[in-house]
mmCIF file of C-alpha atoms in Angstrom:
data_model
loop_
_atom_site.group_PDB
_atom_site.id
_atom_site.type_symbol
_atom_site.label_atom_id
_atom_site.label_comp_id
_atom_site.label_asym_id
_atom_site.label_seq_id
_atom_site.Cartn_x
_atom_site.Cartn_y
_atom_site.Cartn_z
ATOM 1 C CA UNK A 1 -11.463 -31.435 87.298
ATOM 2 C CA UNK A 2 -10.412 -29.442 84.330
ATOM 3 C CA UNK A 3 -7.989 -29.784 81.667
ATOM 4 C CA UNK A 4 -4.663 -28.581 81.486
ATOM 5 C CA UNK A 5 -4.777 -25.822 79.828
ATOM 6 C CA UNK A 6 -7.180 -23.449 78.138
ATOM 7 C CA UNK A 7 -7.217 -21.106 75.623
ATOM 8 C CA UNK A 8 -9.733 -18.097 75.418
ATOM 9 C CA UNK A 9 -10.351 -16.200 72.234
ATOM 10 C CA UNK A 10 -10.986 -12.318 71.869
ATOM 11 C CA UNK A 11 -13.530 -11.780 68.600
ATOM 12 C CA UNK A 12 -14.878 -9.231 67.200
ATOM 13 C CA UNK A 13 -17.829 -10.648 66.090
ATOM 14 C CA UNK A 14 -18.897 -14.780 65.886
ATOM 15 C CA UNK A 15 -20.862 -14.506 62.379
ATOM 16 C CA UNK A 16 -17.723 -13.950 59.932
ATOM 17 C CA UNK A 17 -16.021 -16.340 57.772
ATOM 18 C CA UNK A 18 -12.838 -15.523 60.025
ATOM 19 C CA UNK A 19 -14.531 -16.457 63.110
ATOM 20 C CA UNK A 20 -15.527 -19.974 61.660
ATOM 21 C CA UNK A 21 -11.937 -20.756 60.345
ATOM 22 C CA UNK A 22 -9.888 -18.916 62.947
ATOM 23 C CA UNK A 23 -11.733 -19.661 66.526
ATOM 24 C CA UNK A 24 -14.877 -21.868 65.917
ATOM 25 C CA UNK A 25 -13.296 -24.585 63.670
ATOM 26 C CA UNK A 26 -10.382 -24.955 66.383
ATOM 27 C CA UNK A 27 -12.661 -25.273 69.366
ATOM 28 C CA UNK A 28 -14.237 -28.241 67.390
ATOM 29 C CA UNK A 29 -10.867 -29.857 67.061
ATOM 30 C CA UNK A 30 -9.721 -28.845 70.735
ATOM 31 C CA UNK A 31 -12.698 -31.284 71.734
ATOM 32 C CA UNK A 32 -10.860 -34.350 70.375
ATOM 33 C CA UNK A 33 -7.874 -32.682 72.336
ATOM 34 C CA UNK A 34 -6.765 -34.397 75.577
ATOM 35 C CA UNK A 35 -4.310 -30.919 76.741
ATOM 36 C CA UNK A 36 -6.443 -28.565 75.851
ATOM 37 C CA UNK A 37 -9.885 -26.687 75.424
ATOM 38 C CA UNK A 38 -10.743 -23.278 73.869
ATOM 39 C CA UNK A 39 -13.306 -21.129 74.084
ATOM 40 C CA UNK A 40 -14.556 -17.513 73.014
ATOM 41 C CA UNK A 41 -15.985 -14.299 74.200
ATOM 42 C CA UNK A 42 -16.807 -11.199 72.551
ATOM 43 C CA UNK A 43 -14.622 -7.953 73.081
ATOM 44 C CA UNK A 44 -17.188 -5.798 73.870
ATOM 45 C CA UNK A 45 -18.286 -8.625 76.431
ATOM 46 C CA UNK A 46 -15.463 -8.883 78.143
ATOM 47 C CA UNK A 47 -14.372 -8.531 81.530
ATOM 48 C CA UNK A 48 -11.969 -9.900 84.118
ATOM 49 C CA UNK A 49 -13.444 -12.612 85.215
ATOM 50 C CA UNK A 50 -13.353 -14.411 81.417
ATOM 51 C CA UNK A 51 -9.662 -15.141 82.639
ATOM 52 C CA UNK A 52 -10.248 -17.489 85.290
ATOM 53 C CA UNK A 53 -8.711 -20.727 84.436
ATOM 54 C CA UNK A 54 -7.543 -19.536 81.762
ATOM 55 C CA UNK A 55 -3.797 -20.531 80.420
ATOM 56 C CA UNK A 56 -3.735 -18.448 77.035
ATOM 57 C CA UNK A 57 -5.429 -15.781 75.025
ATOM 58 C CA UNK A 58 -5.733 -15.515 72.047
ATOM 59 C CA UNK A 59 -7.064 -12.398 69.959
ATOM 60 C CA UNK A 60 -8.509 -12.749 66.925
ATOM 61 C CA UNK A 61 -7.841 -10.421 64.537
ATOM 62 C CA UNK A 62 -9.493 -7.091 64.731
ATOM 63 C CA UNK A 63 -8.630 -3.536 65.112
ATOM 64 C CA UNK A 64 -8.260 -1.475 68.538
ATOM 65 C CA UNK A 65 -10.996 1.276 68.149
ATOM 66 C CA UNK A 66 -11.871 1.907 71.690
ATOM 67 C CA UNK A 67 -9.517 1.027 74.305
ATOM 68 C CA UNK A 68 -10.849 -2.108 74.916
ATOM 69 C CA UNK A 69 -8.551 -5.043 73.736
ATOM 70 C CA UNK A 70 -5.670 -2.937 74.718
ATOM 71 C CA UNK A 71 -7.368 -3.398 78.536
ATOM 72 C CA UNK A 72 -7.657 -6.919 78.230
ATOM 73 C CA UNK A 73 -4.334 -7.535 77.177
ATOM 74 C CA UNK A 74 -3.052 -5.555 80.256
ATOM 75 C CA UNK A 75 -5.384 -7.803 82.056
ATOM 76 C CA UNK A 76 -4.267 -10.544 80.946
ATOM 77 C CA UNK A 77 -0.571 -9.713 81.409
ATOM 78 C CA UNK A 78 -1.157 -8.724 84.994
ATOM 79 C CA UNK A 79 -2.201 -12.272 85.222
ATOM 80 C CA UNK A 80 1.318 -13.425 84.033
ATOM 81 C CA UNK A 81 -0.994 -14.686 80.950
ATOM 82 C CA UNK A 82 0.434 -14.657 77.712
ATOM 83 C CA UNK A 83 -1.326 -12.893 74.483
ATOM 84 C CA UNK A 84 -1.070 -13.623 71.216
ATOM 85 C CA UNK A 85 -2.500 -12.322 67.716
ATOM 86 C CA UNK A 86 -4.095 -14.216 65.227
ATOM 87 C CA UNK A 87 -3.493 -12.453 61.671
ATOM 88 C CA UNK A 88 -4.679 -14.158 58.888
ATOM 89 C CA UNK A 89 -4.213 -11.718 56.024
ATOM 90 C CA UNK A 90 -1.605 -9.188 55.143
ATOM 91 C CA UNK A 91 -2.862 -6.149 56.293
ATOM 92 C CA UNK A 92 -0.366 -4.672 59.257
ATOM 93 C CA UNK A 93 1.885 -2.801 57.113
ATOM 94 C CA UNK A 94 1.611 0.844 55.382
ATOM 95 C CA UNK A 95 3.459 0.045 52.286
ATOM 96 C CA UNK A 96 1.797 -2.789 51.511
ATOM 97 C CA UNK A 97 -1.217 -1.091 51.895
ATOM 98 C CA UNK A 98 -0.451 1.414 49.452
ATOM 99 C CA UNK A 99 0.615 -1.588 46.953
ATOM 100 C CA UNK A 100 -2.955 -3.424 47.618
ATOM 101 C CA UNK A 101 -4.948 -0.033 47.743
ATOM 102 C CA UNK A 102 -3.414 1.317 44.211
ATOM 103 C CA UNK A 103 -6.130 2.758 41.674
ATOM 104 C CA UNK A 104 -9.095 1.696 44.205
ATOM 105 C CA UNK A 105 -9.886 5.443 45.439
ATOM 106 C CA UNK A 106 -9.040 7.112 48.244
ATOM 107 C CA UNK A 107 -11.802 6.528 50.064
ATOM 108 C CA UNK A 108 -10.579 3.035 50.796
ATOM 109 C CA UNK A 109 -7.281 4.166 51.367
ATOM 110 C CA UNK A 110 -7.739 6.273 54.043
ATOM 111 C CA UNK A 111 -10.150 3.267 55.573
ATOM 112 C CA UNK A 112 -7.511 0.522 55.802
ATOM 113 C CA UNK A 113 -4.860 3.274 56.672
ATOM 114 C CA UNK A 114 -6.839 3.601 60.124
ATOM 115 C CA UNK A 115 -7.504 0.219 60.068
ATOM 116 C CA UNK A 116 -3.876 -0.904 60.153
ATOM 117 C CA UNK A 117 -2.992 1.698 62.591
ATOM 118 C CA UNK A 118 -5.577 0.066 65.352
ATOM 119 C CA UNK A 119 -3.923 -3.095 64.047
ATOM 120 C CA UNK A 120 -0.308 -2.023 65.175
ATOM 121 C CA UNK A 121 -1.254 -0.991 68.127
ATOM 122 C CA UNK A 122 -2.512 -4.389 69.317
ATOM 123 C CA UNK A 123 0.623 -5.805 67.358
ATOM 124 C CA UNK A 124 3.043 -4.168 69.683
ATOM 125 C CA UNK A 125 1.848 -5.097 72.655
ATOM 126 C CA UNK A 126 1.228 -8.867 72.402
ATOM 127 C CA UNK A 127 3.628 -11.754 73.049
ATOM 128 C CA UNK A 128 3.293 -13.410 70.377
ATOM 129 C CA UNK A 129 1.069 -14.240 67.037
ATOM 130 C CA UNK A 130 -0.729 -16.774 65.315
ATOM 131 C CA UNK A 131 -1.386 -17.073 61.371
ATOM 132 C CA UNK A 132 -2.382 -19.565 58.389
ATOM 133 C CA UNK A 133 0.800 -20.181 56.549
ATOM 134 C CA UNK A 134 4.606 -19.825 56.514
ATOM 135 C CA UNK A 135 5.082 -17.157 54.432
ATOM 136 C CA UNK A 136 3.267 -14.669 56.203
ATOM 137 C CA UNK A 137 4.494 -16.079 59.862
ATOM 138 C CA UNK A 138 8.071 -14.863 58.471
ATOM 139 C CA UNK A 139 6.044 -11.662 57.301
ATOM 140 C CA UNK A 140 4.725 -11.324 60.654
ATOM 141 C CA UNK A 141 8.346 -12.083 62.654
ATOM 142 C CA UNK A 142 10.215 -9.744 60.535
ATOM 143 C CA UNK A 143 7.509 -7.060 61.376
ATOM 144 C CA UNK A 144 7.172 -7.153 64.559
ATOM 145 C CA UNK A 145 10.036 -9.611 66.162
ATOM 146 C CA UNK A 146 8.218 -12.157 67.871
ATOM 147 C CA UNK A 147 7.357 -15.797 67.254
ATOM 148 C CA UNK A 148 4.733 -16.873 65.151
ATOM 149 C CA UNK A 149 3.109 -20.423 64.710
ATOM 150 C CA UNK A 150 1.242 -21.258 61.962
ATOM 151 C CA UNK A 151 -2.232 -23.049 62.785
ATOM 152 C CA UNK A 152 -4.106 -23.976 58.999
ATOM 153 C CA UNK A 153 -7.297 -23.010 58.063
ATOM 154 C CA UNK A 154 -9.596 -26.145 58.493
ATOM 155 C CA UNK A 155 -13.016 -28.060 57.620
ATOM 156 C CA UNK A 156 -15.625 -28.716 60.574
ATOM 157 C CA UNK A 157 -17.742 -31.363 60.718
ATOM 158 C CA UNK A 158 -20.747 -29.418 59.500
ATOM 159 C CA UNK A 159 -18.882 -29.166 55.979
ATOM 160 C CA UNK A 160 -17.938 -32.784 56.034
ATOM 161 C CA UNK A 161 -21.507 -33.452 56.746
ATOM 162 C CA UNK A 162 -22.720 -31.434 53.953
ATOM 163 C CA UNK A 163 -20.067 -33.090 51.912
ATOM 164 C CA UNK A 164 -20.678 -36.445 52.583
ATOM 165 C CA UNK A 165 -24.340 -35.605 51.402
ATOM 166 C CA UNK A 166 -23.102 -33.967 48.258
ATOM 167 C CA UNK A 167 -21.588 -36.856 47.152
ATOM 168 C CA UNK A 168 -24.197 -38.933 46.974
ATOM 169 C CA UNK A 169 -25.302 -37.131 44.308
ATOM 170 C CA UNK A 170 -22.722 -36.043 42.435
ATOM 171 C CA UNK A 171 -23.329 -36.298 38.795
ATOM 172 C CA UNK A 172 -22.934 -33.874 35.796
ATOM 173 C CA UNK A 173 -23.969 -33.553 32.603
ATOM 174 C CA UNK A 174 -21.848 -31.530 30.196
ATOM 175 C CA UNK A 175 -18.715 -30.134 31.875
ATOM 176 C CA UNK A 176 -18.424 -27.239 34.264
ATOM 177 C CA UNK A 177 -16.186 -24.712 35.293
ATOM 178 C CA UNK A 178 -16.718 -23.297 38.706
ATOM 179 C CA UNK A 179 -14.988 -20.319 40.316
ATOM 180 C CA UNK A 180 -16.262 -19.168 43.941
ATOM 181 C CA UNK A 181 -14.950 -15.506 44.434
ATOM 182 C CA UNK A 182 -15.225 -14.281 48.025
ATOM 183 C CA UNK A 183 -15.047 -10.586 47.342
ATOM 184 C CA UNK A 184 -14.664 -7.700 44.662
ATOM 185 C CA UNK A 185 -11.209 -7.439 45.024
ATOM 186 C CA UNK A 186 -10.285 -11.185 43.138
ATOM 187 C CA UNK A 187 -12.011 -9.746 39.798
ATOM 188 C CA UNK A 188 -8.489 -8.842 38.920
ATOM 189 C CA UNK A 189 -7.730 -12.388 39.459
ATOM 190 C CA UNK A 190 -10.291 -14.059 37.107
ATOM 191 C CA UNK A 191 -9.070 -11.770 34.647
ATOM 192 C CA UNK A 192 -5.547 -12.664 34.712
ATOM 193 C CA UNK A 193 -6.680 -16.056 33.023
ATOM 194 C CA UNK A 194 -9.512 -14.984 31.183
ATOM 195 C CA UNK A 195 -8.530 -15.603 27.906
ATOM 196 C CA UNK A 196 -7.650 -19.005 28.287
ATOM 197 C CA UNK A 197 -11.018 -19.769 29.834
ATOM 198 C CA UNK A 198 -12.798 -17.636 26.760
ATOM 199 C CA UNK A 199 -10.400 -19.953 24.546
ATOM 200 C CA UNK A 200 -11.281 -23.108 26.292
ATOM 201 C CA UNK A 201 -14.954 -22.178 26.128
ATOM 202 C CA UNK A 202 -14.933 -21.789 22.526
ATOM 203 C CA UNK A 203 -13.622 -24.691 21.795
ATOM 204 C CA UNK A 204 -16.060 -26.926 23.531
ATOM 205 C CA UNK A 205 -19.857 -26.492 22.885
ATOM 206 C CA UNK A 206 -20.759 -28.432 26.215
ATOM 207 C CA UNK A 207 -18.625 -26.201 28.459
ATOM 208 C CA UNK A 208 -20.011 -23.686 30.686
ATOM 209 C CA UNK A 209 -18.779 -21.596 33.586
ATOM 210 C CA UNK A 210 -20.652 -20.648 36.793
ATOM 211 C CA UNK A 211 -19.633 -17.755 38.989
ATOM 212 C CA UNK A 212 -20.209 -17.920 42.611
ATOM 213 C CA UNK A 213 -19.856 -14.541 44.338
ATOM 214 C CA UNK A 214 -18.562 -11.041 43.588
ATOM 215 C CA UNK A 215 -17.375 -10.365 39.714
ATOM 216 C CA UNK A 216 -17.086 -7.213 37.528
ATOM 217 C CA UNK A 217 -17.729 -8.659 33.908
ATOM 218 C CA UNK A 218 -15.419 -7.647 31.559
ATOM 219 C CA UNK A 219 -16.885 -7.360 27.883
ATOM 220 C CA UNK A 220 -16.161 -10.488 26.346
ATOM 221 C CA UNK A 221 -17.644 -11.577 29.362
ATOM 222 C CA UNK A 222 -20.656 -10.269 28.779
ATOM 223 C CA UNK A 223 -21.052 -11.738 25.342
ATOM 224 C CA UNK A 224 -20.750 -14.871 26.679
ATOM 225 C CA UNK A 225 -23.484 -14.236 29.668
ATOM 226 C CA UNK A 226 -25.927 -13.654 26.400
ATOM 227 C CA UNK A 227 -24.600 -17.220 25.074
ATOM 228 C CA UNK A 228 -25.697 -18.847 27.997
ATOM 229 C CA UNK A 229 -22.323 -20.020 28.029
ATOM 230 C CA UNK A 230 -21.098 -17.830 31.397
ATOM 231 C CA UNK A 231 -23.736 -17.466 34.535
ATOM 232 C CA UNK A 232 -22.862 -15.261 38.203
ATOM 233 C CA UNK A 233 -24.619 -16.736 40.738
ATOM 234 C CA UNK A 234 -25.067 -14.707 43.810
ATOM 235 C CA UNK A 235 -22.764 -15.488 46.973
ATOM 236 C CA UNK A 236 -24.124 -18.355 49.057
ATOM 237 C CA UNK A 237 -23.091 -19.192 52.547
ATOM 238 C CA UNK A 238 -20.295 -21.628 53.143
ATOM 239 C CA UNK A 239 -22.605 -24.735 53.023
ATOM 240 C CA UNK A 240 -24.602 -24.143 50.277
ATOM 241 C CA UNK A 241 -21.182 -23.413 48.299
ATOM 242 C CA UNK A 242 -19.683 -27.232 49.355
ATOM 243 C CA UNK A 243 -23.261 -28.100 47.811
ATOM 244 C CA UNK A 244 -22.462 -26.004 44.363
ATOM 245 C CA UNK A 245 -19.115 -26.987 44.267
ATOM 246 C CA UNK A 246 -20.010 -30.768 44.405
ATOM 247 C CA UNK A 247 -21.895 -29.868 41.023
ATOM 248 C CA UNK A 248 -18.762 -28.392 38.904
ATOM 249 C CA UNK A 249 -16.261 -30.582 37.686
ATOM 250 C CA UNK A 250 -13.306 -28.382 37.816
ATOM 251 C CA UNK A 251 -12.549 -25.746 40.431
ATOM 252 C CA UNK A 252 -10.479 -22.626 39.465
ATOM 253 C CA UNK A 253 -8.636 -20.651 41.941
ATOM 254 C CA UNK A 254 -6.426 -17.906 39.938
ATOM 255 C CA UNK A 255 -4.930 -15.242 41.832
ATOM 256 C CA UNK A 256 -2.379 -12.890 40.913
ATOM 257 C CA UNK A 257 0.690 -13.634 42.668
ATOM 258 C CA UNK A 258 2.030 -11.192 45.497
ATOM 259 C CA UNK A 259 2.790 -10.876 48.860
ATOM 260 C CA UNK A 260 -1.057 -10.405 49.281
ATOM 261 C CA UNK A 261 -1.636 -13.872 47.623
ATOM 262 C CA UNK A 262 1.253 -15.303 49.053
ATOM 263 C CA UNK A 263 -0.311 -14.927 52.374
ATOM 264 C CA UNK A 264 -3.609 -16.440 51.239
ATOM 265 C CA UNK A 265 -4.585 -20.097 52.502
ATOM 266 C CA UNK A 266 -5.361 -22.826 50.256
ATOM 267 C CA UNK A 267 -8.959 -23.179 51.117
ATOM 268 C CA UNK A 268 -10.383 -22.956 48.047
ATOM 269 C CA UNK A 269 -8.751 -26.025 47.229
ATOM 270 C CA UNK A 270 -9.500 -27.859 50.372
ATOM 271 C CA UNK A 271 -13.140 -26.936 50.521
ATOM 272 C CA UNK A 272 -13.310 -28.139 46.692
ATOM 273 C CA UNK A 273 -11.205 -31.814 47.397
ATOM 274 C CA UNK A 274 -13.673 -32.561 50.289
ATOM 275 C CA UNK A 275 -16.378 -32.983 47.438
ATOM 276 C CA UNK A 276 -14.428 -34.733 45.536
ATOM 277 C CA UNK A 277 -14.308 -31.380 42.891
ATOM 278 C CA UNK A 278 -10.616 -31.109 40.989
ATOM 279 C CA UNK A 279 -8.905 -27.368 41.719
ATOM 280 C CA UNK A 280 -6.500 -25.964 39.405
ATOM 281 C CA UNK A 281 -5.024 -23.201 41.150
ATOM 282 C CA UNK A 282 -2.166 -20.704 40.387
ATOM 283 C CA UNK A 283 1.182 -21.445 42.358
ATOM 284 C CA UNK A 284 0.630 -19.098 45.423
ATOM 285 C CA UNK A 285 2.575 -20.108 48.575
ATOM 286 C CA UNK A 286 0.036 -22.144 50.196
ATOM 287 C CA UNK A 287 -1.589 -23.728 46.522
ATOM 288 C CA UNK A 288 2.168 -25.062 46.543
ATOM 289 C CA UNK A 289 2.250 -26.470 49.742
ATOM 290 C CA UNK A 290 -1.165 -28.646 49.485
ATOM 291 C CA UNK A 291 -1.162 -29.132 45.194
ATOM 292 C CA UNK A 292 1.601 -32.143 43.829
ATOM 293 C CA UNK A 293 0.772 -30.853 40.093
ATOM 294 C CA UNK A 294 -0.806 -33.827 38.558
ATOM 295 C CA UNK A 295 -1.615 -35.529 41.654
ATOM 296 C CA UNK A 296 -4.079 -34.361 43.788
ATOM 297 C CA UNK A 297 -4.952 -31.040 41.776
ATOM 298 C CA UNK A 298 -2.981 -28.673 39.405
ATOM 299 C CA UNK A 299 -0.975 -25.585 39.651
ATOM 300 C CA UNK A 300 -0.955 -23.042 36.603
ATOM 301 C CA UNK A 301 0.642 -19.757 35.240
ATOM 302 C CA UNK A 302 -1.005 -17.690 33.286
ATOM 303 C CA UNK A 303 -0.456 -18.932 29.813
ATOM 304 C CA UNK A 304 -1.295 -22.932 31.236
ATOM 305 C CA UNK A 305 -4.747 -22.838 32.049
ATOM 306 C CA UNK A 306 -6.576 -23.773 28.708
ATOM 307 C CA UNK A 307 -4.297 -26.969 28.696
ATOM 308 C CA UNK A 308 -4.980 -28.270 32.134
ATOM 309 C CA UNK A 309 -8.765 -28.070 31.255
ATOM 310 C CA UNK A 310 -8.360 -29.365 28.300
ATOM 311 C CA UNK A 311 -6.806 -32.568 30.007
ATOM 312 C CA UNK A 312 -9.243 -32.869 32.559
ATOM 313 C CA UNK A 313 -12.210 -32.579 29.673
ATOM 314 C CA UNK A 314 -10.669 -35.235 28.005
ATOM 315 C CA UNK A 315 -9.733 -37.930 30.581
ATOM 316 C CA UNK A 316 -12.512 -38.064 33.237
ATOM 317 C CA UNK A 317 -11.248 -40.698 34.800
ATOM 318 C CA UNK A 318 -7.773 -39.292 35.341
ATOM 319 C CA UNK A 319 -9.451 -36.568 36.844
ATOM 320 C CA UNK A 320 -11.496 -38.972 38.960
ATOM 321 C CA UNK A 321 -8.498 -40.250 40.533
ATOM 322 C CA UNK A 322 -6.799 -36.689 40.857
ATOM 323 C CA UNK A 323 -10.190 -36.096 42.794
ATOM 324 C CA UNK A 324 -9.884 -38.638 45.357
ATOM 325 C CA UNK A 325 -6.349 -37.985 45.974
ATOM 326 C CA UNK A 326 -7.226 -34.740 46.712
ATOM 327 C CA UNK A 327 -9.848 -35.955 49.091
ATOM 328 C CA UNK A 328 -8.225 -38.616 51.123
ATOM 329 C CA UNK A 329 -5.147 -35.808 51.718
ATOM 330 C CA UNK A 330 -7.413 -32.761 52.742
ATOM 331 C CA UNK A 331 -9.215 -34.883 55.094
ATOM 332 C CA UNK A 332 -5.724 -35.996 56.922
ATOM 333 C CA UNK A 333 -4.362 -32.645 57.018
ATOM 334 C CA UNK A 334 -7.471 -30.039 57.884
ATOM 335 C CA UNK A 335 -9.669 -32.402 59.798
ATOM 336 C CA UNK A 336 -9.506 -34.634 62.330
ATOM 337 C CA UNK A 337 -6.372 -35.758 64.800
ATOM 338 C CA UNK A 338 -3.513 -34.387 62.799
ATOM 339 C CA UNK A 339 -5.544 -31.046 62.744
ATOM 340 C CA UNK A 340 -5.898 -31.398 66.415
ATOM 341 C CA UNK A 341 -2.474 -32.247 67.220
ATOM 342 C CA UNK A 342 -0.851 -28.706 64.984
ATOM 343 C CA UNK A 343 -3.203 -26.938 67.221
ATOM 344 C CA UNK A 344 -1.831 -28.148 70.019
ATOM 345 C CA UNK A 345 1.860 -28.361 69.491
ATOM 346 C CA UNK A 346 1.102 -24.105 68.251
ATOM 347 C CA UNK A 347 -0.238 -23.715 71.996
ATOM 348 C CA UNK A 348 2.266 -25.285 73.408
ATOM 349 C CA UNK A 349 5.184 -23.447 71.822
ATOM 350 C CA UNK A 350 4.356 -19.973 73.422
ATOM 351 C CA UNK A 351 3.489 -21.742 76.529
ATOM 352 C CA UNK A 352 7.011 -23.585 76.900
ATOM 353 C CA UNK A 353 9.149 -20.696 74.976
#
């Protein structure tokens, strides 16, 4: 006897960070789940029969290139099935693009133009649309006119595995700054605060900073990769980075605040707080939403950075406490039952409506 209800997911691929957060970590959850069960197939793989059973579908976010999703949506719809899309990033609208895309070549622009065009097209012809925070579900509705439920990025039990591990060992010597970029495009974030790192640096001979990931140094930069002071680590998969992060004693999450960042989730702080590391993010959308200032992390502008480091080099046991705040809330709100429970209630909605 089955379930319920079940929801199938459309994917592009199953090896991307997307796929993990978007599809895999919510089958995980759905297991816990006594209304409902998920599961996955690829595009390319599909075919009618992947709708048997089947109550939902839900298409993870990709771009029509051949015809294909736009046949299983009719598919689906002949089934009386409803479809939705699941955008996590800001990237369905032209002007945007040209905001995002300004002084990177033309090239790229002419890349993510067709790329938002195969976007639209699936855009117009599902019911409905799923996404990681408020702010861009109202992007999303005013866009296209139809509902939007917001379903969090979240940890899987790998991570808190991995985690749990980490923290056995989690001891440092000196204190270090760590800063896990996920792609070329957030070196104009690092820079925004650069100064006050550079500043906080030179203040304190047992300070470092470790890059994980994708950075352009800038010169002073460079000056202080010869001092030994600043070192770029190469980008790591997802559990090896819970593993580095464990080993910094602040997290830094700067971003340059948009509509872009706006729409950004607040992993890096929740990946960070499950190792008990402290994040001091700038005041995005969703970096409000998780962060109480003071509390279970830190929110900075520009000109506060140097301070909040300051405080957490000089009262490590303040920050000890911030840390396991941080912890005990990211593991009620992106793991386990109350996880579980947002997933369903975001099923249900477009079911019921």
């Amino acid at each position: 006897m089955r379930r319920t209800k079940k929801v199938l997911y459309l994917v592009e691929d199953t090896e991307s960070a997307q796929f993990r957060y978007r599809v895999k970590n919510v089958i995980e959850a759905l297991k816990d789940s006594s209304m409902w069960l998920a599961d996955s197939v690829k595009t390319d793989d599909f075919s009618d029969s992947d709708l048997d059973e089947v109550d939902l579908v839900v298409i993870l976010r990709q771009t029509e290139k051949n015809g294909k999703i736009l046949k299983a949506i009719e598919a689906a719809h002949k089934r009386g099935l409803k479809v939705l899309f699941d955008l996590d990033d800001l990237i369905f609208d032209y002007r945007d693009l040209m905001v995002l895309m300004k002084g990177t070549g033309s090239k790229n622009i002419v890349y993510w133009m067709g790329y938002i065009w195969g976007i639209k097209r699936i855009a117009k012809k599902v019911d409905g649309f799923i996404t990681t925070n408020g702010f861009l579900a109202k992007k999303i509705k005013r866009s296209f006119s139809r509902p939007c439920s917001v379903i969090l990025n979240s940890l899987n039990s790998k991570q808190i595995k991995v985690a749990n591990e980490s923290l056995k060992d989690k001891k440092h010597d000196g204190f270090t700054i760590g800063y896990f970029s996920g792609s070329p495009t957030h070196t104009k974030d690092l820079r925004l605060i650069e100064s006050e790192i550079f500043k906080f640096l030179d203040k304190y001979e047992d300070v470092k900073l470790e890059i994980v990931g994708y950075v352009e140094p800038s010169v002073e930069m460079k000056k202080r990769i010869d001092d030994k002071r600043v070192e770029i680590f190469e980008l790591v998969d997802y559990l090896e980075q819970i593993r580095m992060t464990a080993k910094v004693d602040v997290n830094i999450a700067p971003l340059v605040i948009n509509d872009f960042t706006n729409s950004k989730s607040e992993l890096k702080f929740f990946e960070a707080a499950v190792v008990e590391t402290v994040t001091i993010a700038s005041p995005n959308y969703s970096f409000k939403k998780a962060i109480s200032d003071g509390e279970n992390g830190f929110l900075a502008r520009p000109d506060e950075w140097c301070n909040k480091l300051e405080y957490l080099y000089e009262n490590s046991s303040e920050s000890r406490k911030i840390a396991k705040k941080a912890y005990e809330y990211v593991l009620k709100n992106y793991y386990g039952e109350k996880f579980t429970k947002e997933v369903e209630e975001a099923y249900n909605y477009f079911l019921e409506s």
